[in-house]
CSV table of C-alpha atoms and ligand atoms in Angstrom, one decimal:
chain,number,residue,atom,x,y,z
A,1,MET,CA,-0.1,-0.1,0.0
A,2,GLY,CA,1.1,3.5,-0.4
A,3,THR,CA,2.9,5.9,-2.7
A,4,VAL,CA,6.2,7.2,-3.3
A,5,SER,CA,8.3,9.3,-0.9
A,6,PRO,CA,10.0,12.3,-2.5
A,7,GLN,CA,12.6,11.1,-4.9
A,8,VAL,CA,16.2,11.9,-3.8
A,9,ASP,CA,18.6,13.5,-6.3
A,10,PRO,CA,21.4,11.1,-7.0
A,11,ALA,CA,23.8,14.0,-7.5
A,12,GLU,CA,23.1,15.1,-3.9
A,13,ILE,CA,23.7,11.8,-2.5
A,14,LEU,CA,27.4,11.9,-2.2
A,15,LYS,CA,27.6,15.7,-1.6
A,16,PRO,CA,27.2,16.1,2.0
A,17,GLY,CA,30.1,13.6,2.4
A,18,PRO,CA,30.0,10.2,3.9
A,19,SER,CA,26.4,10.1,5.3
A,20,GLN,CA,27.0,6.6,6.3
A,21,ARG,CA,29.0,7.9,9.2
A,22,ALA,CA,26.4,10.2,10.3
A,23,ALA,CA,24.3,9.5,13.3
A,24,LEU,CA,21.1,7.6,12.8
A,25,ALA,CA,18.0,9.7,11.9
A,26,SER,CA,15.8,8.8,14.8
A,27,HIS,CA,12.5,9.3,13.0
A,28,VAL,CA,13.6,6.6,10.4
A,29,TRP,CA,15.1,3.9,12.6
A,30,PRO,CA,13.6,1.8,15.4
A,31,GLN,CA,13.5,3.6,18.9
A,32,SER,CA,16.2,1.2,20.2
A,33,ALA,CA,18.6,1.3,17.3
A,34,ARG,CA,22.0,2.4,18.4
A,35,LEU,CA,25.4,2.8,16.8
A,36,ALA,CA,28.6,1.8,18.6
A,37,GLY,CA,31.8,2.1,16.7
A,38,GLY,CA,30.0,2.0,13.4
A,39,SER,CA,28.1,-1.3,14.3
A,40,LEU,CA,24.2,-1.3,14.7
A,41,SER,CA,22.3,-2.7,17.5
A,42,VAL,CA,18.5,-3.0,17.9
A,43,GLY,CA,16.7,-4.0,21.1
A,44,GLY,CA,20.2,-4.0,22.8
A,45,ILE,CA,21.5,-6.7,20.5
A,46,ASP,CA,24.3,-6.2,18.1
A,47,VAL,CA,23.2,-7.0,14.4
A,48,ALA,CA,26.3,-9.3,14.0
A,49,ASP,CA,25.0,-11.4,16.8
A,50,LEU,CA,21.4,-11.4,15.4
A,51,VAL,CA,22.8,-12.5,12.1
A,52,ALA,CA,25.0,-15.2,13.7
A,53,GLU,CA,22.0,-16.6,15.4
A,54,HIS,CA,19.2,-16.1,12.9
A,55,GLY,CA,20.8,-15.6,9.5
A,56,THR,CA,19.8,-13.3,6.6
A,57,PRO,CA,17.6,-11.9,5.3
A,58,SER,CA,15.6,-11.4,8.4
A,59,PHE,CA,13.2,-8.9,9.7
A,60,ILE,CA,14.1,-7.6,13.2
A,61,VAL,CA,11.1,-5.9,14.9
A,62,ASP,CA,11.7,-3.8,18.0
A,63,GLU,CA,8.9,-5.0,20.3
A,64,SER,CA,9.0,-2.1,22.7
A,65,HIS,CA,8.7,0.4,19.8
A,66,PHE,CA,5.8,-1.6,18.3
A,67,ARG,CA,4.0,-1.3,21.5
A,68,ALA,CA,4.9,2.4,21.9
A,69,ARG,CA,3.6,3.2,18.5
A,70,ALA,CA,0.4,1.4,19.3
A,71,ARG,CA,0.0,3.1,22.5
A,72,LEU,CA,0.7,6.5,21.0
A,73,PHE,CA,-2.4,6.1,18.7
A,74,VAL,CA,-4.6,5.0,21.7
A,75,GLU,CA,-3.5,7.7,24.0
A,76,SER,CA,-3.3,10.6,21.5
A,77,PHE,CA,-6.8,9.9,20.0
A,78,ARG,CA,-8.5,9.0,23.2
A,79,SER,CA,-7.1,12.2,25.0
A,80,ALA,CA,-7.9,14.5,21.9
A,81,PHE,CA,-11.4,13.3,21.4
A,82,SER,CA,-12.3,12.9,25.1
A,83,ALA,CA,-11.9,16.6,25.1
A,84,VAL,CA,-14.8,16.9,22.7
A,85,GLY,CA,-16.8,14.3,24.3
A,86,ALA,CA,-16.1,11.2,22.1
A,87,ASP,CA,-14.6,7.8,22.5
A,88,VAL,CA,-12.1,6.2,20.2
A,89,ASP,CA,-11.4,2.7,19.1
A,90,VAL,CA,-8.1,2.0,17.4
A,91,TYR,CA,-7.9,-0.8,15.1
A,92,TYR,CA,-4.6,-2.3,14.0
A,93,ALA,CA,-4.6,-2.7,10.2
A,94,GLY,CA,-3.4,-6.2,10.2
A,95,LYS,CA,-2.6,-6.3,6.5
A,96,SER,CA,0.6,-4.1,7.1
A,97,PHE,CA,1.9,-7.0,9.1
A,98,LEU,CA,0.2,-9.6,11.1
A,99,SER,CA,1.4,-12.6,13.2
A,100,VAL,CA,0.1,-14.1,16.4
A,101,ALA,CA,2.7,-12.3,18.5
A,102,VAL,CA,2.1,-8.9,17.0
A,103,ALA,CA,-1.7,-9.3,17.2
A,104,LYS,CA,-1.2,-10.0,20.9
A,105,TRP,CA,0.9,-6.9,21.4
A,106,ALA,CA,-1.6,-4.8,19.7
A,107,ASP,CA,-4.4,-6.5,21.9
A,108,GLU,CA,-2.3,-6.0,25.1
A,109,GLU,CA,-1.9,-2.3,24.2
A,110,GLY,CA,-5.6,-1.8,24.0
A,111,LEU,CA,-6.1,-2.0,20.2
A,112,ARG,CA,-8.4,-4.1,18.1
A,113,ILE,CA,-7.5,-5.9,14.9
A,114,ASP,CA,-8.6,-5.0,11.5
A,115,THR,CA,-8.8,-7.8,9.0
A,116,CYS,CA,-9.9,-8.3,5.5
A,117,THR,CA,-9.5,-12.0,4.8
A,118,ALA,CA,-10.2,-15.4,6.4
A,119,GLY,CA,-6.5,-15.7,6.6
A,120,GLU,CA,-6.0,-12.4,8.6
A,121,MET,CA,-9.0,-13.6,10.8
A,122,ALA,CA,-7.3,-16.9,11.4
A,123,VAL,CA,-4.1,-15.3,12.7
A,124,ALA,CA,-6.2,-12.8,14.9
A,125,GLU,CA,-8.3,-15.8,16.2
A,126,ARG,CA,-5.1,-17.9,17.0
A,127,ALA,CA,-3.9,-14.9,18.9
A,128,GLY,CA,-7.0,-15.3,21.1
A,129,ILE,CA,-8.4,-11.9,19.9
A,130,ALA,CA,-12.1,-11.7,21.0
A,131,GLY,CA,-14.6,-11.4,18.1
A,132,GLU,CA,-15.8,-8.0,19.4
A,133,ASN,CA,-12.2,-6.8,19.1
A,134,MET,CA,-12.0,-7.6,15.3
A,135,GLY,CA,-13.2,-5.9,12.3
A,136,LEU,CA,-13.7,-7.4,8.8
A,137,HIS,CA,-13.5,-5.2,5.5
A,138,GLY,CA,-12.7,-5.9,1.9
A,139,ASN,CA,-14.2,-5.3,-1.4
A,140,ASN,CA,-14.9,-8.8,-2.4
A,141,LYS,CA,-15.5,-10.9,0.7
A,142,SER,CA,-16.3,-14.6,0.2
A,143,GLU,CA,-19.4,-16.0,1.8
A,144,ALA,CA,-17.3,-18.2,4.1
A,145,GLU,CA,-15.6,-15.1,5.3
A,146,ILE,CA,-18.8,-13.2,6.1
A,147,VAL,CA,-20.2,-16.3,7.9
A,148,ARG,CA,-16.9,-16.6,9.8
A,149,ALA,CA,-17.2,-13.0,10.9
A,150,ILE,CA,-20.8,-13.4,11.9
A,151,ARG,CA,-20.2,-16.7,13.8
A,152,GLY,CA,-17.1,-15.1,15.6
A,153,SER,CA,-19.3,-12.0,16.5
A,154,VAL,CA,-16.8,-9.5,15.2
A,155,GLY,CA,-17.1,-5.9,16.2
A,156,ARG,CA,-18.2,-4.8,12.7
A,157,ILE,CA,-18.4,-6.0,9.1
A,158,VAL,CA,-17.5,-3.1,6.8
A,159,ALA,CA,-19.9,-3.6,3.8
A,160,ASP,CA,-18.5,-2.6,0.6
A,161,SER,CA,-21.6,-2.6,-1.8
A,162,LEU,CA,-25.3,-2.6,-2.0
A,163,VAL,CA,-25.2,-6.3,-3.1
A,164,GLU,CA,-23.0,-7.2,-0.1
A,165,ILE,CA,-25.4,-5.5,2.3
A,166,GLU,CA,-28.1,-7.8,1.1
A,167,GLN,CA,-25.8,-10.8,1.4
A,168,ILE,CA,-24.7,-10.0,4.9
A,169,ALA,CA,-28.4,-9.6,5.8
A,170,GLN,CA,-29.3,-13.1,4.3
A,171,LEU,CA,-26.3,-14.8,5.9
A,172,ALA,CA,-27.1,-13.0,9.3
A,173,GLU,CA,-30.7,-14.3,9.0
A,174,ALA,CA,-29.5,-17.8,8.2
A,175,GLU,CA,-27.2,-17.8,11.2
A,176,GLY,CA,-30.2,-16.9,13.4
A,177,ARG,CA,-29.5,-13.3,13.9
A,178,THR,CA,-32.4,-11.1,14.8
A,179,ALA,CA,-33.4,-7.6,16.0
A,180,ALA,CA,-32.3,-8.9,19.5
A,181,SER,CA,-28.9,-10.0,18.2
A,182,PRO,CA,-28.1,-7.9,15.1
A,183,VAL,CA,-24.7,-8.0,13.3
A,184,PRO,CA,-23.0,-4.7,13.5
A,185,VAL,CA,-22.4,-3.2,9.9
A,186,MET,CA,-20.5,-0.3,8.8
A,187,VAL,CA,-20.9,1.1,5.2
A,188,ARG,CA,-17.7,1.8,3.4
A,189,VAL,CA,-17.8,5.2,1.7
A,190,THR,CA,-15.9,6.9,-0.8
A,191,THR,CA,-15.8,10.7,0.0
A,192,GLY,CA,-14.0,11.8,-3.1
A,193,ILE,CA,-10.9,12.5,-1.2
A,194,HIS,CA,-7.8,10.3,-2.2
A,195,ALA,CA,-4.5,10.9,-0.6
A,196,GLY,CA,-1.0,9.5,-0.4
A,197,GLY,CA,2.5,10.9,0.0
A,198,HIS,CA,2.4,14.7,0.2
A,199,GLU,CA,-0.6,15.4,-2.1
A,200,PHE,CA,-4.3,14.6,-1.9
A,201,ILE,CA,-7.1,15.3,-4.5
A,202,SER,CA,-10.7,15.9,-3.8
A,203,THR,CA,-13.1,14.9,-6.4
A,204,ALA,CA,-16.8,14.1,-6.9
A,205,ARG,CA,-16.0,11.4,-9.4
A,206,GLU,CA,-15.3,7.9,-8.0
A,207,ASP,CA,-13.3,5.4,-10.3
A,208,GLN,CA,-11.9,2.8,-8.0
A,209,LYS,CA,-13.2,-0.6,-6.6
A,210,PHE,CA,-13.8,0.3,-2.9
A,211,GLY,CA,-17.0,1.6,-1.2
A,212,LEU,CA,-20.1,3.4,-2.1
A,213,SER,CA,-20.0,6.9,-3.6
A,214,LEU,CA,-21.0,9.8,-1.4
A,215,ALA,CA,-21.4,12.1,-4.3
A,216,GLY,CA,-23.4,9.6,-6.3
A,217,GLY,CA,-25.9,9.1,-3.4
A,218,GLN,CA,-25.1,5.3,-3.1
A,219,ALA,CA,-23.5,5.8,0.3
A,220,LEU,CA,-26.8,7.1,1.7
A,221,GLU,CA,-28.6,4.3,-0.1
A,222,GLY,CA,-26.5,1.8,1.4
A,223,MET,CA,-27.2,3.1,5.0
A,224,GLU,CA,-30.9,3.1,4.5
A,225,LEU,CA,-30.6,-0.3,3.2
A,226,VAL,CA,-28.9,-1.6,6.3
A,227,LEU,CA,-31.7,0.0,8.3
A,228,LYS,CA,-34.2,-2.0,6.6
A,229,PHE,CA,-32.8,-5.4,7.9
A,230,PRO,CA,-33.6,-5.9,11.7
A,231,GLN,CA,-30.9,-8.5,11.9
A,232,LEU,CA,-28.3,-5.8,11.1
A,233,ARG,CA,-27.4,-2.8,13.2
A,234,LEU,CA,-26.0,0.2,11.3
A,235,LEU,CA,-23.1,1.0,13.4
A,236,GLY,CA,-21.7,3.8,11.2
A,237,ALA,CA,-19.8,4.8,8.0
A,238,HIS,CA,-16.4,4.0,7.2
A,239,ALA,CA,-13.8,6.0,5.0
A,240,HIS,CA,-10.2,5.0,4.4
A,241,ILE,CA,-8.7,7.7,1.9
A,242,GLY,CA,-5.2,6.3,1.2
A,243,SER,CA,-1.9,5.6,2.5
A,244,GLN,CA,1.5,7.2,3.4
A,245,ILE,CA,-0.4,10.5,3.9
A,246,GLN,CA,1.8,13.2,5.2
A,247,ASP,CA,-0.6,16.1,5.5
A,248,SER,CA,-3.4,16.4,7.9
A,249,THR,CA,-5.7,18.5,5.5
A,250,ALA,CA,-7.0,15.4,3.7
A,251,PHE,CA,-7.9,13.7,7.0
A,252,GLU,CA,-9.9,16.8,8.2
A,253,LEU,CA,-11.8,17.2,4.9
A,254,ASN,CA,-12.7,13.6,5.1
A,255,ALA,CA,-13.9,13.9,8.7
A,256,ARG,CA,-16.0,16.8,7.7
A,257,LYS,CA,-17.7,14.8,4.7
A,258,MET,CA,-18.3,11.9,7.1
A,259,LEU,CA,-20.0,14.1,9.8
A,260,GLU,CA,-22.1,15.7,6.9
A,261,LEU,CA,-23.2,12.3,5.6
A,262,ARG,CA,-24.2,11.2,9.1
A,263,LYS,CA,-26.3,14.2,9.4
A,264,SER,CA,-28.0,13.6,6.1
A,265,LEU,CA,-29.0,10.3,7.2
A,266,GLU,CA,-30.4,11.7,10.4
A,267,GLU,CA,-32.4,14.3,8.4
A,268,LYS,CA,-33.7,11.8,6.1
A,269,THR,CA,-34.4,8.8,8.5
A,270,GLY,CA,-34.1,10.0,12.0
A,271,TYR,CA,-31.3,7.5,12.7
A,272,VAL,CA,-28.1,8.8,14.2
A,273,MET,CA,-25.1,6.5,13.5
A,274,PRO,CA,-23.2,5.8,16.7
A,275,GLU,CA,-19.8,5.8,15.1
A,276,LEU,CA,-17.6,7.0,12.3
A,277,ASP,CA,-14.5,5.3,11.1
A,278,LEU,CA,-11.8,7.4,9.6
A,279,GLY,CA,-9.6,4.6,8.2
A,280,GLY,CA,-5.7,4.6,8.3
A,281,GLY,CA,-3.1,6.1,6.0
A,282,TYR,CA,-0.8,7.9,8.5
A,283,GLY,CA,2.5,8.6,6.9
A,284,ILE,CA,5.9,7.6,8.1
A,285,ALA,CA,9.5,8.5,7.4
A,286,TYR,CA,11.3,6.1,5.1
A,287,VAL,CA,14.2,8.4,4.4
A,288,PRO,CA,15.6,11.3,6.6
A,289,GLU,CA,14.0,13.9,4.4
A,290,ASP,CA,10.5,12.6,5.0
A,291,GLN,CA,8.4,14.2,7.6
A,292,PRO,CA,6.2,11.7,9.5
A,293,ILE,CA,2.6,12.5,10.6
A,294,ASP,CA,2.8,13.7,14.2
A,295,VAL,CA,0.3,11.5,15.7
A,296,PRO,CA,-0.6,13.6,18.8
A,297,SER,CA,-0.9,16.8,16.8
A,298,LEU,CA,-3.0,15.1,14.0
A,299,ALA,CA,-5.3,13.8,16.7
A,300,GLN,CA,-5.6,17.2,18.3
A,301,SER,CA,-6.5,18.9,14.9
A,302,LEU,CA,-8.8,16.3,13.8
A,303,ALA,CA,-10.8,16.4,17.2
A,304,GLN,CA,-10.9,20.1,17.1
A,305,THR,CA,-12.1,20.2,13.3
A,306,MET,CA,-14.8,17.7,14.2
A,307,ALA,CA,-16.1,19.4,17.1
A,308,ALA,CA,-16.3,22.6,15.0
A,309,VAL,CA,-18.1,20.8,12.1
A,310,ALA,CA,-20.4,19.2,14.6
A,311,THR,CA,-21.5,22.4,16.2
A,312,GLU,CA,-21.9,23.8,12.6
A,313,LEU,CA,-24.2,21.0,11.9
A,314,ASN,CA,-26.0,21.1,15.1
A,315,THR,CA,-24.9,17.6,16.1
A,316,SER,CA,-22.3,15.9,18.3
A,317,VAL,CA,-19.0,14.1,17.6
A,318,PRO,CA,-19.7,10.4,17.5
A,319,ARG,CA,-17.5,7.4,18.6
A,320,ILE,CA,-14.5,7.4,16.3
A,321,SER,CA,-12.6,4.6,15.1
A,322,ILE,CA,-9.3,4.6,13.2
A,323,GLU,CA,-7.2,1.9,11.5
A,324,PRO,CA,-3.4,2.7,11.5
A,325,GLY,CA,-1.3,0.0,10.0
A,326,ARG,CA,2.0,1.4,8.5
A,327,SER,CA,2.4,4.0,11.1
A,328,ILE,CA,2.5,1.4,13.7
A,329,ALA,CA,4.5,-1.4,12.2
A,330,GLY,CA,6.6,0.5,9.6
A,331,PRO,CA,9.1,2.3,11.9
A,332,THR,CA,9.8,-0.5,14.1
A,333,THR,CA,11.5,-2.9,11.9
A,334,VAL,CA,14.8,-3.3,9.9
A,335,THR,CA,15.7,-5.8,7.3
A,336,LEU,CA,19.1,-7.4,7.6
A,337,TYR,CA,20.8,-8.6,4.5
A,338,THR,CA,24.3,-10.1,3.7
A,339,VAL,CA,26.2,-8.4,1.0
A,340,GLY,CA,27.2,-10.8,-1.9
A,341,THR,CA,28.4,-9.6,-5.3
A,342,ILE,CA,29.6,-6.2,-5.8
A,343,LYS,CA,30.0,-4.6,-9.3
A,344,ASN,CA,31.2,-1.2,-10.4
A,345,VAL,CA,29.2,0.0,-13.5
A,346,THR,CA,29.9,3.2,-15.4
A,347,THR,CA,26.6,4.9,-16.5
A,348,ASP,CA,25.9,6.7,-19.7
A,349,GLU,CA,26.6,10.0,-17.8
A,350,GLY,CA,30.0,8.7,-16.7
A,351,ILE,CA,29.1,8.1,-13.1
A,352,VAL,CA,30.5,5.1,-11.4
A,353,ARG,CA,27.7,3.2,-9.7
A,354,THR,CA,28.5,0.4,-7.2
A,355,TYR,CA,25.8,-2.4,-7.5
A,356,VAL,CA,25.7,-4.1,-4.1
A,357,SER,CA,23.8,-7.4,-4.3
A,358,VAL,CA,22.1,-8.7,-1.2
A,359,ASP,CA,20.6,-12.1,-0.4
A,360,GLY,CA,16.8,-11.0,-0.7
A,361,GLY,CA,15.2,-8.4,-2.7
A,362,MET,CA,11.9,-7.9,-4.3
A,363,SER,CA,10.4,-11.1,-2.7
A,364,ASP,CA,10.8,-9.6,0.8
A,365,ASN,CA,10.4,-6.0,-0.2
A,366,ILE,CA,8.2,-5.5,-3.3
A,367,ARG,CA,7.3,-1.9,-2.5
A,368,PRO,CA,10.4,-0.3,-4.7
A,369,ALA,CA,9.3,-2.3,-7.8
A,370,LEU,CA,5.6,-1.8,-7.2
A,371,TYR,CA,5.5,1.9,-6.7
A,372,GLY,CA,8.9,3.3,-6.7
A,373,ALA,CA,9.0,3.5,-2.8
A,374,VAL,CA,12.3,4.8,-1.4
A,375,TYR,CA,14.2,3.5,1.7
A,376,THR,CA,17.4,4.3,3.4
A,377,ALA,CA,20.1,1.6,4.6
A,378,ARG,CA,23.4,1.6,6.1
A,379,LEU,CA,26.4,-0.8,6.6
A,380,ALA,CA,25.5,-2.3,9.8
A,381,ASN,CA,28.3,-4.5,11.0
A,382,ARG,CA,31.2,-1.9,11.1
A,383,GLU,CA,31.9,1.8,10.4
A,384,GLY,CA,33.6,1.4,7.0
A,385,SER,CA,35.9,3.7,5.2
A,386,GLU,CA,35.4,7.6,5.3
A,387,GLU,CA,35.3,7.7,1.5
A,388,ALA,CA,31.8,6.8,0.1
A,389,VAL,CA,30.7,5.5,-3.2
A,390,LEU,CA,27.2,6.0,-5.0
A,391,ALA,CA,25.7,2.6,-4.4
A,392,ARG,CA,22.5,0.8,-5.7
A,393,ILE,CA,21.3,-2.1,-3.5
A,394,VAL,CA,19.8,-4.9,-5.6
A,395,GLY,CA,18.4,-8.2,-4.8
A,396,LYS,CA,19.1,-11.7,-6.2
A,397,HIS,CA,16.1,-12.1,-8.4
A,398,CYS,CA,15.9,-12.6,-12.1
A,399,GLU,CA,14.5,-9.2,-12.9
A,400,SER,CA,16.6,-6.0,-13.5
A,401,GLY,CA,13.9,-4.1,-11.5
A,402,ASP,CA,14.7,-5.9,-8.4
A,403,ILE,CA,16.1,-2.8,-6.5
A,404,VAL,CA,15.9,-2.4,-2.9
A,405,ILE,CA,17.5,1.2,-2.9
A,406,ASN,CA,18.2,3.2,-6.0
A,407,ASP,CA,20.8,5.5,-4.7
A,408,LEU,CA,22.6,5.4,-1.4
A,409,ALA,CA,26.0,6.5,-0.2
A,410,LEU,CA,28.0,3.6,1.2
A,411,PRO,CA,31.5,3.3,2.5
A,412,ALA,CA,33.8,2.7,-0.5
A,413,ASP,CA,35.2,-0.4,1.2
A,414,VAL,CA,31.9,-2.2,1.4
A,415,GLN,CA,32.5,-5.9,0.8
A,416,ARG,CA,31.1,-9.3,0.5
A,417,GLY,CA,30.0,-10.6,3.9
A,418,ASP,CA,29.0,-7.2,5.1
A,419,ILE,CA,25.7,-6.6,6.7
A,420,ILE,CA,23.3,-4.2,5.3
A,421,ALA,CA,20.4,-2.9,7.5
A,422,VAL,CA,17.4,-1.3,5.7
A,423,ALA,CA,15.1,0.9,7.8
A,424,ALA,CA,11.5,1.2,8.1
A,425,THR,CA,10.6,-2.2,6.7
A,426,GLY,CA,7.9,-3.3,9.1
A,427,ALA,CA,4.8,-2.6,7.0
A,428,TYR,CA,4.0,-4.2,3.7
A,429,GLY,CA,7.4,-6.0,3.6
A,430,ARG,CA,6.8,-9.5,5.1
A,431,SER,CA,3.2,-9.0,4.6
A,432,MET,CA,3.7,-8.7,0.8
A,433,ALA,CA,6.5,-11.3,0.5
A,434,SER,CA,6.4,-13.8,-2.3
A,435,ASN,CA,8.3,-17.0,-3.0
A,436,TYR,CA,9.5,-15.5,-6.3
A,437,ASN,CA,12.5,-17.7,-7.7
A,438,ASN,CA,11.5,-20.0,-4.9
A,439,LEU,CA,13.3,-18.0,-2.3
A,440,LEU,CA,12.3,-18.7,1.2
A,441,LYS,CA,10.5,-16.1,3.0
A,442,PRO,CA,12.6,-14.5,5.8
A,443,PRO,CA,11.8,-14.9,9.6
A,444,VAL,CA,10.6,-12.2,11.8
A,445,ILE,CA,12.6,-11.8,14.9
A,446,ALA,CA,11.4,-9.7,17.8
A,447,VAL,CA,14.1,-8.1,20.0
A,448,LYS,CA,13.7,-6.5,23.3
A,449,ASP,CA,16.0,-5.7,26.3
A,450,GLY,CA,18.9,-7.7,24.9
A,451,ALA,CA,16.9,-10.9,23.9
A,452,SER,CA,15.7,-12.1,20.6
A,453,ARG,CA,12.7,-14.4,19.8
A,454,VAL,CA,11.6,-15.8,16.5
A,455,ILE,CA,8.0,-14.8,16.0
A,456,VAL,CA,7.7,-16.0,12.4
A,457,ARG,CA,10.3,-18.6,11.6
A,458,ARG,CA,12.2,-18.7,8.3
A,459,GLU,CA,10.6,-20.8,5.6
A,460,THR,CA,12.3,-24.1,4.7
A,461,GLU,CA,12.7,-26.0,1.4
A,462,ASP,CA,10.4,-28.5,3.2
A,463,ASP,CA,7.8,-25.8,3.4
A,464,LEU,CA,8.1,-25.0,-0.1
A,465,LEU,CA,7.9,-28.5,-1.4
A,466,ALA,CA,5.0,-29.5,1.1
A,467,LEU,CA,2.7,-27.7,-1.4
A,468,ASP,CA,4.1,-29.5,-4.6
A,469,LEU,CA,2.3,-32.6,-5.1
A,470,GLY,CA,4.6,-33.7,-8.0
B,501,PLP,C1,-4.8,-0.4,4.2
B,501,PLP,C2,-6.0,0.0,5.1
B,501,PLP,C3,-5.7,0.5,6.3
B,501,PLP,C4,-4.2,0.8,6.8
B,501,PLP,O1,-3.6,1.6,6.0
B,501,PLP,P1,-2.0,2.2,6.5
B,501,PLP,O2,-1.7,3.1,5.4
B,501,PLP,O3,-1.2,1.0,6.6
B,501,PLP,O4,-2.4,2.9,7.8
B,501,PLP,C5,-6.7,0.9,7.0
B,501,PLP,N1,-8.0,0.7,6.6
B,501,PLP,C6,-8.4,0.0,5.4
B,501,PLP,C7,-9.7,-0.1,5.0
B,501,PLP,C8,-7.3,-0.2,4.5
B,501,PLP,O5,-7.6,-0.8,3.4
């Protein structure tokens, strides 16, 4: 998910001198990341020790940082919205990275879990997440997924189309649900606001697969349809406007439209929806130049905006839910790779570029190939020479587009066997991993207070071949 961070000018990369030796940019690296004599540690463990124990490529997640990010959302939003008389639920968007351990961390920090497939529900169920603390959304849920959500008594099913509302109603009835035990349903709305990276657009036209159009009137129609079924309870409207959003304006505009929609339904039917879900999309820093969303100040400005709009509309601010994914998981994790082949290539412009190959690539991080996402990295096992080269970190797959980082200053003496750490890979890395070229998916290792624990083990050849029936 998400869009591109601002592109870095390759000519600028080497200019400020050996950026490799600079201090860690704290907004990009995990909270516990430290440098000692040029070697990196996370969670109090030196990366050389992590690699000796767990191998590469590996995802290393700073558990305390993950928990702190989760708490930051809960505390910031609860305190900002309690000032305007509204409660908040935070759903962790499981698609960014979900495992049993991570679901438990989120649960222990007071978050709910947002899922969009049976597989994500299965992980949350295995983690012991109570049904009421789970949500299910998605534009093409299977009947089995809807039934599973109903049987599991999930906190809400986010309906994505008129047909699906009818389908949920039918299945709810078949499962014996009545007005006395209604299934909580939200209606996914497209408000015309689309955002990602620094920019957003606001348009009345909707040309995408999610939700029901606000401008076209289908959103209101969907809500009225839910109200017709006694076995459903219309919990509210839901709008997720994009990903990696770095500006609060789009969130505020979206919140305004949602309050207006709630008011329209009230005027038309007398029904006041108890909740609005504002989705996720909070941007993080992938490279030092990126400005992450400041969660407490965004929560403040959203609460203030909503209170003002509510007054204007002569209504109140309802219960709010949000669904951050990337902003919780992303910054907490680094990927460790081992350097293999190194090649110097002279470009058409006469620039010497050092291709540094690592033992993973697009199978553990598809985002650069998928949408030109940028990352930063460093030599992690030693300081390296003061002199830097213009490097390109590439994977080991049979695609020339298998690039992890396009342009990066690395010490000129980078060599085979060195460890490279790539920052901010916690979201949409392992969760989008593939077995391309039959590479084995990397493990996820949680680190905390000087101890490491495998929370998702490395795939084995037996795992791969277990699916191959010959
Ligand atoms: C992807 C998604 C999210 C999470 O987005 P992030 O950018 O990771 O915060 C939340 N809600 C819905 C409906 C989504 O599709």
